[in-house]
């Protein structure tokens, strides 16, 4: 799958096209949720996920996201990252909407994500707050 915009950006879901060095650098040094993540962990996560790269008109990677899913009932959108020099161009919303559309044929009951500061980006792609957050629980690895 490749989606293109008139300004030369494109989204592709080919994991072989990803620049793993760049993705690892972004996540491990600049993404607050993944600081210090090892390259091995990034590689394993890529292998076990649906991956989406955004590329500029020169073919350089500009953004990344991945989806963990059983392709039947549930998906988790995570590790969404847009490089600082490409921010402010609507790439995050375009990426989230493209992923939403890519997942639609699976007729999933839930597509979840967690965000600290980008609610408006995901709202533009149709995401809403969890209706009953008190129903959600997490297994805390620090306990």
XYZ file of C-alpha atoms in Angstrom:
143
model
C 0.000 0.000 0.000
C 1.267 3.453 -0.901
C -0.695 6.679 -0.366
C 0.609 9.897 -1.943
C -0.062 13.585 -1.359
C 0.326 16.366 -3.916
C 3.250 17.834 -1.951
C 5.361 14.718 -2.545
C 4.901 12.955 0.790
C 3.881 9.325 0.722
C 2.913 6.655 3.227
C 3.995 3.074 2.671
C 3.398 -0.041 4.752
C 6.456 -1.936 3.512
C 8.621 -2.755 6.557
C 11.647 -3.295 4.305
C 11.514 0.369 3.332
C 11.799 1.611 6.923
C 15.005 3.283 8.007
C 15.352 1.355 11.288
C 18.379 3.420 12.356
C 16.311 6.593 12.050
C 13.236 5.104 13.740
C 15.388 3.801 16.603
C 17.078 7.185 16.978
C 13.745 9.043 17.051
C 12.145 6.713 19.563
C 15.108 6.191 21.865
C 16.233 9.826 22.062
C 13.193 12.049 21.454
C 9.950 10.119 22.118
C 9.162 10.457 25.841
C 7.387 7.074 25.892
C 10.350 5.192 24.415
C 13.465 6.965 25.709
C 16.352 4.536 25.905
C 14.568 1.810 23.930
C 17.159 -0.551 22.495
C 17.633 -1.097 18.792
C 16.874 -4.793 19.353
C 13.517 -3.892 20.904
C 12.703 -1.579 17.996
C 13.590 -4.341 15.515
C 11.421 -6.891 17.372
C 8.510 -4.454 17.540
C 8.757 -3.771 13.800
C 8.784 -7.494 13.036
C 5.628 -8.087 15.109
C 3.585 -5.099 13.893
C 1.950 -3.473 10.906
C 4.314 -0.613 10.072
C 3.737 2.693 8.330
C 6.475 5.023 7.152
C 5.979 8.517 5.809
C 8.581 9.612 3.269
C 9.337 13.021 1.807
C 9.675 13.742 -1.907
C 13.364 12.727 -1.795
C 12.485 9.378 -0.219
C 13.821 10.175 3.260
C 11.771 8.945 6.179
C 9.756 11.760 7.772
C 7.467 9.876 10.182
C 6.660 6.441 11.556
C 3.826 4.562 13.260
C 3.040 0.965 13.991
C -0.039 -1.043 14.853
C -0.172 -4.103 17.067
C -3.230 -6.136 16.093
C -4.792 -9.565 15.832
C -6.564 -8.317 12.665
C -9.837 -9.624 14.057
C -10.941 -7.731 17.175
C -8.370 -5.237 18.432
C -5.574 -2.902 17.359
C -3.220 -0.625 19.253
C -1.772 2.346 17.357
C 1.596 3.241 18.854
C 5.043 4.729 18.344
C 3.628 7.528 16.206
C 6.461 9.952 15.534
C 6.862 12.832 13.082
C 10.389 14.212 12.673
C 10.648 17.797 13.992
C 11.536 19.255 10.596
C 8.342 17.776 9.098
C 5.909 18.803 11.831
C 3.127 21.293 11.217
C 2.246 19.872 7.799
C -0.612 17.599 8.848
C 1.451 14.419 8.538
C 0.341 13.033 11.912
C -3.348 13.371 11.102
C -2.820 12.021 7.586
C -0.891 9.061 9.006
C -3.576 8.312 11.629
C -6.377 8.573 9.035
C -4.506 6.346 6.585
C -3.977 3.742 9.290
C -7.668 3.983 10.274
C -8.643 3.346 6.663
C -6.110 0.511 6.294
C -7.597 -1.206 9.381
C -11.258 -0.700 8.328
C -11.586 -3.960 6.345
C -10.784 -5.943 9.507
C -13.952 -4.565 11.176
C -12.136 -4.355 14.501
C -14.177 -3.792 17.643
C -11.548 -1.452 19.095
C -8.636 0.592 17.806
C -6.882 2.176 20.763
C -4.040 4.591 21.288
C -2.549 6.587 24.113
C -1.486 10.208 23.780
C -0.310 12.795 26.233
C -0.415 15.877 24.029
C -1.768 15.154 20.538
C -5.488 14.656 21.127
C -6.432 17.126 18.383
C -4.273 15.279 15.827
C -6.110 12.021 16.441
C -9.538 13.642 16.825
C -9.237 14.861 13.218
C -8.888 11.197 12.212
C -11.988 10.194 14.192
C -10.510 9.097 17.521
C -12.447 10.026 20.668
C -11.720 9.672 24.391
C -12.383 6.229 25.845
C -16.033 6.312 26.981
C -15.421 4.430 30.225
C -11.767 4.830 31.185
C -12.542 3.356 34.600
C -12.963 0.005 32.821
C -9.383 -0.006 31.549
C -6.609 -1.601 33.533
C -2.909 -2.105 32.975
C -0.454 -4.719 34.192
C 2.227 -2.601 35.867
C 5.658 -4.146 35.206
C 7.170 -2.112 38.068
C 5.139 -3.902 40.751
